[in-house]
Every structure is written in C-alpha cells, then in structure tokens.
Short mmCIF file of C-alpha atoms in Angstrom, two decimals:
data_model
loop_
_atom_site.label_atom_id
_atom_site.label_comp_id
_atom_site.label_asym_id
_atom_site.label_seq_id
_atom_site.Cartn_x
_atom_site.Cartn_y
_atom_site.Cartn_z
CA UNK O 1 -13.00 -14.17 17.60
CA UNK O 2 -10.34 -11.58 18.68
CA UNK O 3 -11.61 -8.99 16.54
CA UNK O 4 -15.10 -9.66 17.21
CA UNK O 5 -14.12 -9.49 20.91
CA UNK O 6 -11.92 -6.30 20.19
CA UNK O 7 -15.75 -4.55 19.05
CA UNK O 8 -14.97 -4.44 15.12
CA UNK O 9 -18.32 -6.54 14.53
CA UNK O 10 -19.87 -9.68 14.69
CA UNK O 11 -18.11 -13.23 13.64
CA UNK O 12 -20.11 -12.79 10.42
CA UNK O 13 -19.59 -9.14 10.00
CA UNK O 14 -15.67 -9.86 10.37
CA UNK O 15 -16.15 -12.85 7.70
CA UNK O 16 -17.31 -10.15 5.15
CA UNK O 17 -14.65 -7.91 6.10
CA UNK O 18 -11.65 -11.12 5.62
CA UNK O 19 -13.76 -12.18 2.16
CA UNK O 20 -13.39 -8.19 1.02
CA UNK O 21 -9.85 -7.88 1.96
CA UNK O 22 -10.22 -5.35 4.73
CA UNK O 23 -8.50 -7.15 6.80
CA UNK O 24 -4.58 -7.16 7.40
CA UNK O 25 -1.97 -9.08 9.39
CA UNK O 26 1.32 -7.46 9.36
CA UNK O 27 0.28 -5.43 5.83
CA UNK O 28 -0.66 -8.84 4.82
CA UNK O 29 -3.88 -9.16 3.48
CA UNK O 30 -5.89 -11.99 5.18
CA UNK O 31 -7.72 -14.29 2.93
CA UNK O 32 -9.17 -16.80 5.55
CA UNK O 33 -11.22 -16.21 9.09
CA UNK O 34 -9.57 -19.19 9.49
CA UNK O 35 -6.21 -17.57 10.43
CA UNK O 36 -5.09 -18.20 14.41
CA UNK O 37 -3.49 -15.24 16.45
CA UNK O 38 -2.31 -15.14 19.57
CA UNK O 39 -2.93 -11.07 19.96
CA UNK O 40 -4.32 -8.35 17.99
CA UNK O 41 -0.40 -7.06 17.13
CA UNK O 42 0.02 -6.50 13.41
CA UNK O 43 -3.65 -6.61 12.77
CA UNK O 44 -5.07 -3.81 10.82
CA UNK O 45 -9.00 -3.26 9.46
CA UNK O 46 -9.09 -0.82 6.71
CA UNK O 47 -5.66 0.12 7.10
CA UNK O 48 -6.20 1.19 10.82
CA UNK O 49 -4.66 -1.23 13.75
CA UNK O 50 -6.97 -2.78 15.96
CA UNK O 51 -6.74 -2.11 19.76
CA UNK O 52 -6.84 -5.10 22.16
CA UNK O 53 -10.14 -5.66 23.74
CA UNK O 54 -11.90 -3.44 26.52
CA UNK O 55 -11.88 -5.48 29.84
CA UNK O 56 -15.74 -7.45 29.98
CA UNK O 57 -18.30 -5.37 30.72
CA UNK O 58 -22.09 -6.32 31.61
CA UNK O 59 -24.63 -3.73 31.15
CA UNK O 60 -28.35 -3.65 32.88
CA UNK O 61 -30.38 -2.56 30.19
CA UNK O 62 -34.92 -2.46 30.73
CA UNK O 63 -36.02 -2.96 27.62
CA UNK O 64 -38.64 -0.78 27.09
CA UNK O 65 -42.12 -2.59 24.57
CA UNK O 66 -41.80 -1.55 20.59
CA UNK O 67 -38.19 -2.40 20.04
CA UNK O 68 -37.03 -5.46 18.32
CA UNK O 69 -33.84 -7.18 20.42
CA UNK O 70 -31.68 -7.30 16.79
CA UNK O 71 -28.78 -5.00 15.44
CA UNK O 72 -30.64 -4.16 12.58
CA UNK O 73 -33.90 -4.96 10.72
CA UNK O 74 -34.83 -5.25 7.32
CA UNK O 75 -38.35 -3.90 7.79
CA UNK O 76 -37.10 -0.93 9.30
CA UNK O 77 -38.80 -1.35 13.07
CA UNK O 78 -36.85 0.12 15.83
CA UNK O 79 -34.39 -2.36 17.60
CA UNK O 80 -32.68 -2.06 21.07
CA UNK O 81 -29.81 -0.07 19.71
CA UNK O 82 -32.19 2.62 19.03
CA UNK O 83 -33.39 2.90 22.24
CA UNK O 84 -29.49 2.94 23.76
CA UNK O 85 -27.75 6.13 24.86
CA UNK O 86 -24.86 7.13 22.38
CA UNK O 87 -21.26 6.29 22.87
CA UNK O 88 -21.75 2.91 24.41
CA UNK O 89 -19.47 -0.08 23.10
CA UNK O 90 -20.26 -2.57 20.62
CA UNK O 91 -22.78 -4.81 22.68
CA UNK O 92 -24.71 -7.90 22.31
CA UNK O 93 -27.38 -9.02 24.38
CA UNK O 94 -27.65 -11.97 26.24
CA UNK O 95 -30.54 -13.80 24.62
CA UNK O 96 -33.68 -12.34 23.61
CA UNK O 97 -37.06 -10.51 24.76
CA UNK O 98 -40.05 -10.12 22.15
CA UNK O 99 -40.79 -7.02 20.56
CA UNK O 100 -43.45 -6.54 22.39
CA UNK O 101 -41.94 -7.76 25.77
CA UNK O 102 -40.34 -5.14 28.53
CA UNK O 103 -38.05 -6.15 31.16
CA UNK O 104 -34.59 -6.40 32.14
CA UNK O 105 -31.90 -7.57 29.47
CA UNK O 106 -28.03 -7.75 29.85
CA UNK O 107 -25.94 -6.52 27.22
CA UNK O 108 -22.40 -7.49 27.65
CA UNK O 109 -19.07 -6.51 24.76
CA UNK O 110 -18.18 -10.06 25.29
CA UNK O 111 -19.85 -12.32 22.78
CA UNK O 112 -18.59 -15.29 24.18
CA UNK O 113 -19.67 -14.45 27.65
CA UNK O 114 -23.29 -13.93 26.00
CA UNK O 115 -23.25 -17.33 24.71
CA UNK O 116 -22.01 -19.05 27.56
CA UNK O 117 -24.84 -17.37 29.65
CA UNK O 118 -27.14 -17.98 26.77
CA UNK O 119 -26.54 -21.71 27.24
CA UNK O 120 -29.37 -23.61 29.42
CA UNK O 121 -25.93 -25.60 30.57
CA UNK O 122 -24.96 -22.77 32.94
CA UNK O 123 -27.47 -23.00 34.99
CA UNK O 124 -28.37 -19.21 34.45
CA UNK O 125 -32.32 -19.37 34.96
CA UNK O 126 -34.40 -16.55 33.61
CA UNK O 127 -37.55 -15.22 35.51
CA UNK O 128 -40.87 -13.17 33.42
CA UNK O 129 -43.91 -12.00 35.43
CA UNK O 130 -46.46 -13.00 33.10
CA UNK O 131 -49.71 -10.88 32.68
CA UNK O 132 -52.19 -14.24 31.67
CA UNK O 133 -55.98 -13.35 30.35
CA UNK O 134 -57.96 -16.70 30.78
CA UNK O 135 -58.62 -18.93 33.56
CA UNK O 136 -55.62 -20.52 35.24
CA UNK O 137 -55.16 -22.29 38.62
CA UNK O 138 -51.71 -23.43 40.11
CA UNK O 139 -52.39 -27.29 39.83
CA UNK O 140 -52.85 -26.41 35.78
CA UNK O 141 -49.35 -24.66 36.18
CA UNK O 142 -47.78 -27.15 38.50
CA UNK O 143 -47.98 -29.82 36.06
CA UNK O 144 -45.40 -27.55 33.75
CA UNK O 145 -42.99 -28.77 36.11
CA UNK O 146 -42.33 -31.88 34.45
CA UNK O 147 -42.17 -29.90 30.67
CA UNK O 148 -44.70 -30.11 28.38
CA UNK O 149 -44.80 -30.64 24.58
CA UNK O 150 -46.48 -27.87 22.58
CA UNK O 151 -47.28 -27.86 18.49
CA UNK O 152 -44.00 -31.01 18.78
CA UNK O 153 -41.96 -28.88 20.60
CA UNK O 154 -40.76 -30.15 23.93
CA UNK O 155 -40.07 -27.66 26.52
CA UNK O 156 -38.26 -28.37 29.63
CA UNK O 157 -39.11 -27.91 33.19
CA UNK O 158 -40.37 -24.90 34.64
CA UNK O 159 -41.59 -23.29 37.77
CA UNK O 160 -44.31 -21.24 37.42
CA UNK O 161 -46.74 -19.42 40.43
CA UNK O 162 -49.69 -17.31 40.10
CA UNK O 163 -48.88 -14.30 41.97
CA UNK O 164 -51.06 -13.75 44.73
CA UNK O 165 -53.53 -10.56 44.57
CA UNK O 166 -53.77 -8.20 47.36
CA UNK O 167 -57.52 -8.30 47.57
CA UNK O 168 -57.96 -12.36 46.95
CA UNK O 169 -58.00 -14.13 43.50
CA UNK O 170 -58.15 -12.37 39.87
CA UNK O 171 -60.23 -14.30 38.33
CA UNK O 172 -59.45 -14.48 34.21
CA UNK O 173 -56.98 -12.09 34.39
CA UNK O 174 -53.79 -13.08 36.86
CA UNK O 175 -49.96 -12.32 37.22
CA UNK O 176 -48.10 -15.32 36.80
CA UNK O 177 -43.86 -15.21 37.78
CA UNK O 178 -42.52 -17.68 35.28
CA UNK O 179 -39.05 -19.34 35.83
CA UNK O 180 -37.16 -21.15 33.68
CA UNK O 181 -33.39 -22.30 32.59
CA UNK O 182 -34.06 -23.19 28.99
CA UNK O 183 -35.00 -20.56 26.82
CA UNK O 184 -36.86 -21.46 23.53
CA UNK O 185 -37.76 -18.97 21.11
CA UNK O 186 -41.44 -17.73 22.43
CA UNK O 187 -41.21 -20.11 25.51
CA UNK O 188 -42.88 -18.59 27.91
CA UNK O 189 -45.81 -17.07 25.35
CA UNK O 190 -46.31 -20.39 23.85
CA UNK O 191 -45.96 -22.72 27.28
CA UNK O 192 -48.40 -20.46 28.91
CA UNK O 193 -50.93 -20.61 26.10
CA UNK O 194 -51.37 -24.06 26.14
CA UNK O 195 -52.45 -23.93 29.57
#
C-alpha cells in the first residue's frame, strides 16, 4: 500500500515487482507483499529509494467520448491516460465512465481515497444528464425510486427527472438528469433502458 501510495504502481503492479525481486528493504530483497512498514525508509525499487508519498491530490478531469477509463488496453483503444497532459502523477480515477460516455471524472494519486469514494457507503452520489431516445414520462421514472431489477440484477434507488425543454415537451427524444449513490457497471445505460 505504501508504495502504491508513493506512485510506483498499482497493488498488483507492486505484487509483480515483490514476486521479481525488484523490490528491497534495507538491500534486502523482499520476497512477500505481505511485509508491514511503518515508512518508506530503507525501501528501494530497482535499486533506487522510494520517496514518501506526494500530499493527496484530486484532479477535475472531463472526459472527453472515445477513450476507455483503464491504464492500458489490450486491444489497443485509447484510454484516459492518453488523453492527459504530460507530467501529471500516477493517478487513478474514481470509478468509471463508458467509453463512449463524456463528463466529469476525478482522478486522485490516492488509491485508497478512490476506493473509499468509490464505495456507495460514503454517501458520495453521482449525477449523468442522460440523452434518452424513446418515450418516457416522469411517473415511468418515478417508480425507479424504489430500485428496480433488470436481466437479475437489482439496482438500488435512484432519482431521476426529465429535464424540462425550453419550448414544452420533447417528445421521443428527452434529457433526463440521473442521480444515484450506487454505481453498477452500466447502471444508468441499463436502468434507463428498461424503462
């Protein structure tokens, strides 16, 4: 966890690095992750010492359509990381947004912080302004607010409004402001779609 938090990698990138001997404590070779410290003093990666961690840092990042919210991808598609200017720290963001979603996404160099916001236990909810192509009327989306099960997947409460259109309804094709505190993989896609 310190070194993760110190920006050498992920947990499982460190794992490799422990399993390959890269890793050091006092120019003794580590053979386990599971290996407590107190500080980073003594600990070496590749032969270099490790600084302590950079203070937490949240970043504000809008996430433009066409990248993939990953490190890396086998298939090659762009990620996140692509689309970041140079020199930042090592970041993770805090959940997820489809490939093909925009919006705003937080990238923090605290792991643990992104998990803890990550969690639907902190309360943290997450809003999406929904573009929805089909016929939809608010009593169909109040009745969300109880959850809904979808393909045997139960999803938890949310709030969700058609946004009102300057010139009266929209007919088949409306903006819908989705709120929510859970998070499922495709929530919002799939929850919406069943309506």
């Amino acid at each position: 966890k310190l070194l993760a938090r110190a920006g050498v990698g992920s947990r499982r990138d460190i794992e490799r690095m422990i399993a390959e001997g890269r890793v050091a404590l006092n120019a003794q070779v580590l053979e386990t992750p599971a290996t407590i410290l107190k500080s980073l003093e003594g600990v070496t990666v590749d032969g270099k010492p490790v600084a302590e961690a950079d203070v937490t840092r949240i970043f504000l990042f809008h996430k433009p359509s066409g990248f993939l919210t990953a490190a890396r991808d086998p298939g090659g598609r762009p990620t996140i990381y692509d689309a970041l200017p140079q020199g930042l720290p090592r970041l993770v963001p805090v959940g997820r947004l489809d490939m093909n979603t925009e919006g705003l996404l937080l990238l923090t160099n605290d792991g643990e912080l992104a998990r803890a916001l990550e969690q639907p236990s902190s309360g943290v909810v997450r809003v999406y302004r929904v573009r929805a192509r089909g016929r939809v009327t608010q009593a169909d989306l109040d009745k969300l607010q109880d959850g809904v099960t979808v393909d045997g997947v139960r999803y938890g409460p949310l709030e969700a409004k058609i946004d009102k259109a300057k010139d009266g309804p929209s007919g088949a094709n409306v903006w819908i402001t989705v709120t929510i505190a859970e998070g499922k993989n495709r929530e919002v896609r799939k929850v919406l779609k069943s309506v």
